Short mmCIF file of C-alpha atoms in Angstrom, two decimals:
data_model
loop_
_atom_site.label_atom_id
_atom_site.label_comp_id
_atom_site.label_asym_id
_atom_site.label_seq_id
_atom_site.Cartn_x
_atom_site.Cartn_y
_atom_site.Cartn_z
CA MET A 1 70.97 120.92 82.43
CA GLY A 2 70.69 124.53 81.33
CA ASP A 3 71.92 127.61 83.11
CA ASN A 4 70.17 128.81 86.27
CA SER A 5 70.47 131.64 88.78
CA GLY A 6 72.64 129.65 91.20
CA LEU A 7 75.08 128.74 88.47
CA ARG A 8 75.22 132.34 87.25
CA ILE A 9 75.94 133.57 90.79
CA LEU A 10 78.70 131.01 91.27
CA ARG A 11 80.29 131.65 87.87
CA THR A 12 80.29 135.39 88.48
CA LEU A 13 81.96 135.01 91.87
CA LEU A 14 84.61 132.64 90.48
CA ASP A 15 85.27 134.91 87.50
CA ASP A 16 85.65 137.92 89.77
CA ASN A 17 87.71 135.99 92.34
CA PRO A 18 89.90 133.49 90.45
CA SER A 19 91.82 132.67 93.63
CA VAL A 20 88.76 130.90 95.11
CA GLU A 21 89.45 127.17 95.05
CA PHE A 22 87.05 125.83 97.68
CA VAL A 23 83.44 126.40 98.67
CA ARG A 24 82.13 125.79 102.19
CA ILE A 25 78.65 124.25 102.17
CA GLN A 26 77.43 125.49 105.58
CA TRP A 27 74.60 124.98 108.04
CA VAL A 28 73.93 125.73 111.71
CA ASP A 29 72.55 122.99 113.95
CA PHE A 30 70.88 122.97 117.37
CA THR A 31 74.27 123.46 119.07
CA ALA A 32 74.65 126.67 116.99
CA THR A 33 77.87 125.17 115.68
CA VAL A 34 78.65 126.27 112.14
CA ARG A 35 79.18 123.01 110.28
CA THR A 36 80.50 122.64 106.77
CA ARG A 37 81.31 120.28 103.95
CA LEU A 38 84.03 121.67 101.70
CA VAL A 39 83.93 121.12 97.95
CA THR A 40 86.24 122.24 95.18
CA ALA A 41 85.20 125.10 92.96
CA ARG A 42 84.93 122.60 90.12
CA HIS A 43 82.48 120.41 92.03
CA ALA A 44 80.53 123.46 93.23
CA LEU A 45 79.98 124.37 89.57
CA ARG A 46 78.68 120.86 88.95
CA MET A 47 76.36 121.12 91.97
CA ALA A 48 74.94 124.45 90.81
CA ALA A 49 74.55 123.32 87.20
CA GLN A 50 72.74 120.12 88.11
CA ASN A 51 70.93 121.37 91.25
CA LEU A 52 72.77 118.80 93.35
CA SER A 53 72.68 118.59 97.14
CA ILE A 54 75.01 116.95 99.65
CA SER A 55 73.83 113.95 101.66
CA VAL A 56 74.57 113.79 105.38
CA ALA A 57 73.44 111.62 108.28
CA SER A 58 69.90 112.19 109.56
CA PRO A 59 68.74 114.04 111.59
CA ILE A 60 71.80 116.25 111.14
CA ILE A 61 70.17 119.21 112.88
CA ASN A 62 70.34 117.46 116.27
CA ALA A 63 72.80 114.65 115.60
CA PHE A 64 75.43 115.86 118.06
CA LEU A 65 75.53 117.48 121.47
CA LEU A 66 77.81 120.44 122.15
CA ASP A 67 80.59 118.15 123.43
CA SER A 68 80.49 116.35 120.03
CA SER A 69 78.98 113.22 121.53
CA LEU A 70 76.39 111.48 119.38
CA ASN A 71 72.83 112.42 120.21
CA ASP A 72 70.53 110.98 117.55
CA ILE A 73 71.14 109.28 114.20
CA THR A 74 68.53 107.29 112.26
CA PRO A 75 70.17 104.38 110.42
CA GLY A 76 69.37 104.25 106.74
CA GLU A 77 68.13 107.84 106.46
CA LYS A 78 69.92 110.78 104.87
CA ASP A 79 69.38 114.53 105.00
CA SER A 80 70.08 116.79 102.05
CA LEU A 81 72.04 120.03 102.31
CA ILE A 82 70.60 122.30 99.61
CA PRO A 83 72.75 125.35 98.88
CA ASP A 84 71.08 128.76 98.75
CA TRP A 85 73.41 130.17 96.10
CA SER A 86 72.08 133.68 96.71
CA THR A 87 74.16 133.65 99.94
CA LEU A 88 77.44 132.80 98.18
CA VAL A 89 80.25 135.03 99.45
CA VAL A 90 84.02 135.13 99.43
CA CYS A 91 85.57 134.24 102.80
CA HIS A 92 87.85 137.25 103.10
CA TYR A 93 89.19 135.76 106.31
CA GLN A 94 90.41 132.55 104.63
CA ALA A 95 92.30 132.81 101.35
CA GLY A 96 90.92 130.67 98.54
CA HIS A 97 87.57 129.98 100.22
CA ALA A 98 83.98 131.03 99.59
CA SER A 99 80.91 129.95 101.57
CA VAL A 100 77.22 129.33 100.96
CA MET A 101 74.44 128.74 103.48
CA CYS A 102 72.09 125.78 103.11
CA PHE A 103 68.55 124.65 103.71
CA ILE A 104 68.12 121.16 105.20
CA ASP A 105 65.66 118.67 103.77
CA GLU A 106 65.31 116.05 106.50
CA ALA A 107 65.21 112.55 104.99
CA GLY A 108 63.19 113.71 101.99
CA ARG A 109 60.31 114.88 104.18
CA GLY A 110 60.80 118.58 103.60
CA PHE A 111 62.07 121.59 105.49
CA ASP A 112 59.81 121.81 108.57
CA LEU A 113 62.71 121.08 110.92
CA CYS A 114 65.23 123.36 109.22
CA PRO A 115 65.91 126.50 111.32
CA ARG A 116 66.91 128.58 108.30
CA SER A 117 63.76 127.56 106.43
CA LEU A 118 61.68 128.50 109.47
CA LEU A 119 63.06 132.03 109.62
CA LYS A 120 62.54 132.48 105.88
CA LYS A 121 58.93 131.31 106.31
CA VAL A 122 58.25 133.67 109.24
CA GLU A 123 59.74 136.62 107.38
CA ARG A 124 57.71 135.87 104.24
CA GLU A 125 54.42 135.36 106.10
CA VAL A 126 54.79 138.58 108.06
CA GLU A 127 55.29 140.55 104.88
CA GLU A 128 52.55 138.79 102.89
CA GLN A 129 49.91 138.72 105.61
CA HIS A 130 50.62 141.98 107.40
CA GLY A 131 52.51 144.12 104.91
CA THR A 132 55.15 144.49 107.61
CA THR A 133 58.89 144.10 107.33
CA PHE A 134 61.63 143.91 109.94
CA LEU A 135 65.14 145.26 110.05
CA VAL A 136 67.69 143.70 112.37
CA GLY A 137 71.12 144.94 113.40
CA VAL A 138 73.50 143.01 115.61
CA GLU A 139 76.15 143.85 118.19
CA VAL A 140 78.73 141.06 118.37
CA GLU A 141 80.87 141.12 121.52
CA PHE A 142 84.02 139.05 121.94
CA TYR A 143 87.10 138.69 124.09
CA LEU A 144 90.59 138.25 122.74
CA THR A 145 92.75 135.79 124.65
CA ALA A 146 96.15 134.19 124.22
CA SER A 147 94.57 130.79 123.53
CA ALA A 148 91.36 128.77 123.96
CA GLU A 149 92.77 127.53 127.27
CA SER A 150 93.38 131.03 128.66
CA THR A 151 91.81 131.94 131.98
CA VAL A 152 92.19 135.69 131.45
CA PRO A 153 91.70 137.99 128.45
CA VAL A 154 94.46 140.01 126.82
CA LYS A 155 95.53 143.15 128.64
CA THR A 156 94.14 146.46 127.42
CA VAL A 157 93.25 149.69 129.17
CA ALA A 158 89.94 149.36 130.98
CA SER A 159 88.32 152.37 129.37
CA TYR A 160 85.08 152.17 127.40
CA SER A 161 85.33 153.27 123.76
CA SER A 162 88.64 155.00 124.40
CA THR A 163 91.58 155.44 122.06
CA ALA A 164 93.80 154.39 124.95
CA SER A 165 92.28 150.91 124.87
CA LEU A 166 93.13 150.66 121.15
CA ARG A 167 96.84 151.50 121.49
CA THR A 168 97.70 147.83 121.37
CA PRO A 169 98.44 145.18 118.73
CA TYR A 170 94.83 144.03 119.12
CA LEU A 171 93.41 146.92 117.09
CA ALA A 172 94.75 145.11 114.00
CA VAL A 173 92.39 142.19 114.72
CA LEU A 174 89.38 144.52 114.71
CA GLU A 175 90.57 146.31 111.58
CA ASP A 176 91.12 143.09 109.66
CA ALA A 177 87.76 141.71 110.79
CA VAL A 178 85.94 144.87 109.67
CA ARG A 179 87.74 144.77 106.31
CA ALA A 180 86.56 141.17 105.86
CA LEU A 181 82.97 142.08 106.69
CA GLU A 182 82.92 145.10 104.41
CA GLY A 183 84.42 142.96 101.66
CA ALA A 184 81.49 140.58 102.11
CA LYS A 185 79.07 143.55 101.89
CA ILE A 186 78.13 143.23 105.55
CA PRO A 187 77.72 146.88 106.55
CA VAL A 188 79.63 147.73 109.74
CA TRP A 189 78.47 150.75 111.70
CA THR A 190 80.88 150.91 114.63
CA PHE A 191 83.59 148.91 116.38
CA HIS A 192 85.16 149.73 119.71
CA SER A 193 86.50 148.50 123.03
CA GLU A 194 84.11 147.63 125.82
CA LEU A 195 84.17 148.40 129.56
CA VAL A 196 86.73 145.80 130.57
CA PRO A 197 90.14 144.70 129.27
CA GLY A 198 90.17 142.48 126.20
CA LEU A 199 86.47 142.87 125.35
CA PHE A 200 85.46 144.37 122.00
CA GLU A 201 82.32 144.90 119.93
CA ILE A 202 81.48 145.13 116.23
CA SER A 203 78.03 146.48 115.32
CA THR A 204 76.28 146.25 111.97
CA ALA A 205 73.75 148.30 110.07
CA PRO A 206 70.21 146.85 109.96
CA MET A 207 69.41 144.08 107.48
CA SER A 208 66.51 141.76 106.80
CA PRO A 209 66.14 138.96 109.41
CA LEU A 210 67.41 136.13 107.19
CA LYS A 211 70.26 138.23 105.87
CA VAL A 212 71.42 139.23 109.35
CA ALA A 213 71.27 135.61 110.59
CA ASP A 214 73.50 134.61 107.67
CA ALA A 215 75.73 137.62 108.35
CA ILE A 216 76.21 136.62 112.00
CA VAL A 217 77.63 133.27 110.82
CA TYR A 218 80.14 135.14 108.67
CA ILE A 219 80.96 137.71 111.37
CA GLN A 220 81.70 135.10 114.01
CA GLU A 221 83.80 133.01 111.63
CA ALA A 222 85.74 136.07 110.44
CA ILE A 223 86.57 137.27 113.96
CA LYS A 224 87.74 133.83 115.09
CA ALA A 225 89.80 133.08 111.98
CA ILE A 226 91.46 136.50 111.94
CA ALA A 227 92.31 136.28 115.64
CA ILE A 228 94.16 133.02 114.95
CA LYS A 229 96.15 134.70 112.17
CA HIS A 230 97.31 137.21 114.78
CA GLY A 231 98.35 134.44 117.17
CA LEU A 232 95.30 134.96 119.39
CA HIS A 233 91.98 133.31 120.21
CA ALA A 234 88.63 135.08 120.05
CA THR A 235 85.84 133.80 122.25
CA MET A 236 82.15 134.65 122.44
CA HIS A 237 81.48 132.36 125.40
CA PRO A 238 78.78 134.11 127.46
CA LYS A 239 80.95 134.07 130.60
CA PRO A 240 84.49 132.94 129.75
CA PHE A 241 86.19 134.34 132.84
CA ASP A 242 85.16 134.46 136.49
CA LYS A 243 86.03 138.02 137.43
CA THR A 244 84.93 140.10 134.50
CA HIS A 245 81.92 140.92 132.33
CA GLY A 246 79.88 138.47 130.32
CA VAL A 247 79.54 138.49 126.53
CA GLY A 248 76.28 139.21 124.74
CA GLN A 249 75.04 139.41 121.18
CA HIS A 250 72.35 142.07 121.23
CA LEU A 251 69.80 142.29 118.44
CA HIS A 252 68.28 145.60 117.36
CA ILE A 253 64.90 144.88 115.81
CA SER A 254 62.61 147.45 114.22
CA LEU A 255 59.20 147.21 112.58
CA SER A 256 58.40 149.05 109.36
CA SER A 257 55.30 150.48 111.04
CA ASP A 258 54.79 151.58 114.63
CA ALA A 259 51.10 150.64 114.52
CA LYS A 260 50.45 148.17 117.34
CA ALA A 261 54.17 148.10 118.17
CA ASP A 262 53.29 147.88 121.87
CA SER A 263 51.40 144.66 121.15
CA PHE A 264 54.52 143.23 119.51
CA LEU A 265 56.55 144.10 122.61
CA ALA A 266 53.89 142.60 124.89
CA GLY A 267 54.05 139.30 123.01
CA VAL A 268 57.82 139.07 123.27
CA LEU A 269 57.85 140.03 126.96
CA ASN A 270 55.37 137.27 127.71
CA SER A 271 57.65 134.68 126.08
CA VAL A 272 61.09 135.86 127.25
CA PRO A 273 61.59 132.90 129.64
CA ALA A 274 60.78 130.38 126.89
CA ILE A 275 62.72 132.16 124.15
CA SER A 276 65.74 132.24 126.49
CA ALA A 277 66.11 128.49 126.01
CA ILE A 278 66.76 129.32 122.34
CA SER A 279 68.50 132.70 122.61
CA MET A 280 70.66 131.79 125.63
CA PRO A 281 70.95 128.04 125.11
CA ASN A 282 74.32 127.33 126.70
CA PHE A 283 74.44 125.73 130.14
CA ASP A 284 76.47 128.74 131.33
CA SER A 285 74.56 131.47 129.49
CA TYR A 286 72.89 132.39 132.77
CA LEU A 287 76.16 133.35 134.42
CA ARG A 288 75.81 136.57 132.41
CA GLY A 289 73.59 137.92 135.16
CA ASP A 290 72.57 141.26 133.67
CA PHE A 291 70.70 139.80 130.68
CA VAL A 292 67.22 140.58 132.01
CA GLY A 293 68.02 142.85 134.92
CA GLY A 294 67.71 140.33 137.71
CA GLU A 295 64.98 137.93 138.77
CA TRP A 296 62.15 139.45 136.73
CA VAL A 297 61.39 140.01 133.06
CA SER A 298 61.27 143.76 132.45
CA TRP A 299 61.84 146.48 129.88
CA ASP A 300 62.90 150.10 129.82
CA THR A 301 64.16 152.87 127.56
CA GLU A 302 67.73 153.87 128.43
CA ASN A 303 68.25 151.18 131.06
CA ARG A 304 70.75 148.63 129.76
CA MET A 305 70.16 146.35 132.73
CA CYS A 306 66.87 145.11 131.24
CA GLY A 307 66.35 142.26 128.84
CA ILE A 308 64.61 144.59 126.37
CA ARG A 309 65.45 148.24 125.81
CA LYS A 310 63.14 150.43 123.76
CA ILE A 311 65.19 152.71 121.51
CA ARG A 312 62.22 154.52 119.97
CA ASP A 313 58.77 153.61 118.67
CA ALA A 314 58.86 150.18 117.00
CA HIS A 315 62.60 149.77 117.62
CA TRP A 316 64.01 147.69 120.47
CA GLU A 317 67.30 146.22 121.61
CA PHE A 318 66.87 142.59 122.66
CA ARG A 319 69.62 141.86 125.17
CA PHE A 320 68.64 138.34 126.27
CA VAL A 321 70.68 136.83 123.43
CA ASP A 322 74.25 135.54 123.29
CA SER A 323 76.52 134.10 120.63
CA THR A 324 75.82 130.46 121.50
CA ALA A 325 72.33 130.85 120.02
CA ASN A 326 71.08 129.51 116.71
CA ASN A 327 70.08 132.89 115.31
CA TYR A 328 67.61 131.46 112.79
CA LEU A 329 65.58 129.96 115.62
CA THR A 330 66.06 132.98 117.89
CA LEU A 331 64.84 135.50 115.34
CA ALA A 332 61.98 133.27 114.21
CA ALA A 333 60.81 132.93 117.84
CA ILE A 334 61.05 136.65 118.65
CA LEU A 335 59.42 137.84 115.44
CA GLY A 336 56.80 135.09 115.46
CA VAL A 337 55.48 135.60 118.99
CA GLY A 338 55.56 139.36 118.54
CA ILE A 339 53.53 139.26 115.35
CA ALA A 340 51.04 136.80 116.88
CA ALA A 341 50.47 139.29 119.72
CA LEU A 342 50.18 142.15 117.22
CA GLU A 343 47.49 140.22 115.35
CA LYS A 344 45.47 140.00 118.56
CA SER A 345 46.15 143.62 119.54
CA GLN A 346 47.54 142.29 122.82
CA GLU A 347 47.69 144.97 125.49
CA LEU A 348 51.07 146.00 126.85
CA LYS A 349 50.39 145.89 130.57
CA MET A 350 53.97 146.06 131.77
CA LYS A 351 55.29 149.58 132.33
CA PRO A 352 58.93 150.60 131.80
CA LEU A 353 61.24 150.62 134.80
CA LEU A 354 62.25 154.23 134.11
CA GLY A 355 65.81 153.72 135.24
CA ARG A 356 65.06 151.61 138.28
CA THR A 357 66.28 148.06 138.72
CA ALA A 358 63.87 145.15 138.54
CA GLU A 359 64.71 144.30 142.16
CA LEU A 360 61.73 146.24 143.51
CA ASP A 361 59.51 145.53 146.45
CA GLU A 362 56.47 143.45 145.58
CA ARG A 363 54.03 146.35 145.60
CA SER A 364 56.13 148.49 143.24
CA ARG A 365 56.74 145.54 140.99
CA ARG A 366 53.05 144.73 140.68
CA GLU A 367 52.22 148.38 140.00
CA LEU A 368 54.55 148.19 137.00
CA GLY A 369 52.98 144.94 135.83
CA ILE A 370 56.21 142.99 136.34
CA GLU A 371 54.98 139.51 137.19
CA LYS A 372 57.02 137.02 135.17
CA ARG A 373 60.21 135.60 136.64
CA ALA A 374 63.30 135.38 134.49
CA PRO A 375 64.88 131.93 134.16
CA ARG A 376 67.72 131.34 136.60
CA ASP A 377 69.38 128.69 134.48
CA LEU A 378 68.95 126.57 131.37
CA LYS A 379 66.70 124.11 133.16
CA ASP A 380 64.33 126.95 134.05
CA SER A 381 64.17 128.21 130.48
CA ILE A 382 63.57 124.72 129.08
CA ALA A 383 60.70 124.32 131.55
CA ALA A 384 59.27 127.65 130.37
CA LEU A 385 59.62 126.59 126.73
CA LYS A 386 57.62 123.44 127.47
CA GLU A 387 54.70 125.58 128.65
CA ASP A 388 54.82 128.32 126.04
CA LYS A 389 52.21 127.66 123.36
CA ALA A 390 53.02 130.88 121.51
CA VAL A 391 56.59 129.75 120.84
CA MET A 392 55.35 126.25 120.01
CA SER A 393 53.02 127.72 117.41
CA VAL A 394 55.86 129.64 115.77
CA LEU A 395 58.35 126.76 115.71
CA GLY A 396 55.77 124.15 114.84
CA LYS A 397 55.14 121.29 117.25
CA PRO A 398 57.63 118.81 115.70
CA LEU A 399 60.56 121.26 115.85
CA TRP A 400 59.49 122.52 119.29
CA GLU A 401 59.37 118.98 120.68
CA ARG A 402 62.66 118.04 119.02
CA PHE A 403 64.44 121.11 120.38
CA ILE A 404 63.16 120.57 123.92
CA LYS A 405 64.23 116.92 123.92
CA TYR A 406 67.61 117.92 122.56
CA LYS A 407 68.22 120.68 125.13
CA GLU A 408 67.18 118.41 127.99
CA ALA A 409 69.77 115.85 126.88
CA GLU A 410 72.46 118.52 126.54
CA GLU A 411 71.59 120.16 129.86
CA LYS A 412 71.86 116.81 131.63
CA LYS A 413 75.17 115.91 129.97
CA LEU A 414 76.85 119.26 130.51
CA GLY A 415 75.48 119.51 134.05
CA GLU A 416 77.67 116.54 134.95
CA LEU A 417 80.81 118.52 134.07
CA THR A 418 82.62 121.22 136.01
CA LEU A 419 82.43 124.84 134.92
CA GLN A 420 86.01 124.68 133.66
CA GLU A 421 85.29 121.52 131.66
CA ARG A 422 82.25 123.16 130.07
CA ARG A 423 84.22 126.30 129.33
CA ALA A 424 86.91 124.30 127.55
CA ILE A 425 84.26 122.74 125.29
CA THR A 426 82.40 125.97 124.58
CA MET A 427 85.43 128.22 124.14
CA ALA A 428 86.87 125.86 121.55
CA ILE A 429 83.75 126.40 119.40
CA PHE A 430 82.49 129.86 120.33
#
């Protein structure tokens, strides 16, 4: 076959980086685990030249539960991993490796159940139908620990964004991670220590939704791999330790126009409980108690105890997200329900808290239009997802039904384990 764009991209990368020997063919499933098939650079060239895919068991997107137990495999069917060569990047955290993200064609029936394809579709439709674009930045929080079995983080000074908290060997982990991200052209804005010992954050500049979802895969992999090189373990478990803060992954989302921005916010607020099953999908995500400011869904401006913080017109920080989420599904759900509400000019009835907590008396709460309870646990959020037609419409009924069935199975299985058993499973992956 003749040359093509994918082959040109791959050849250019290999010419510019002759040390690259292996290419990671990557996808993210319902567990939000980054899965990969590794191929040699030679075979990657053959794949790009001949537009080849990789066959895997079907349905690979929900084949396994978080504990690696088998969930669902259809005998005789195969899925195809189709590389998106435009995402090809050198793994600056692993010598000799490059990676490429994939679309998933399920058993030859197309891409309707592929999370990455869904986000690409939502992004394209919003731009084509509404002339609107989104920019998304991400704040990735993580603890450094001695190992995946550690019950405490590393010791640093408990001083937010202080130089004192960086006078440790752990600063080198952050520096190396940022170098890897910048080398991959992922623009880093800031990195710093958080409020409590051992907790750090790296924040990026805004990118397009699909690009930032791909970038998050790279960021998480880089942080974890570089921590290991320093003899440490990095974890993004939402609540890895009993007596300290939880770990979030906040998304900053802005619209290219502030026209009807309040309608967008209204749509997302209405679906927060359902989206939480996607954006906070781990059994123990709900131990991070400050994700929506208590028992009720609310929003505010400079109040970081709410699930949504308005930064300025048409720019919000979505805090009800953690690093165990499949970010393709999370972003598709948030953007999709928001745009659907914008199309209908949905009224924003809920008022900001204006610095107050959501734990108000009933009269004050109703005056602010705060009427929707936040999910207390994963079972609550799954129940909300079952009833949310706006999210169903965005995901498409087949994917929506598949995800619900999958999360119910995982919730039941993990609910039979102790907190420490679940932490061991999650901290080994996230």
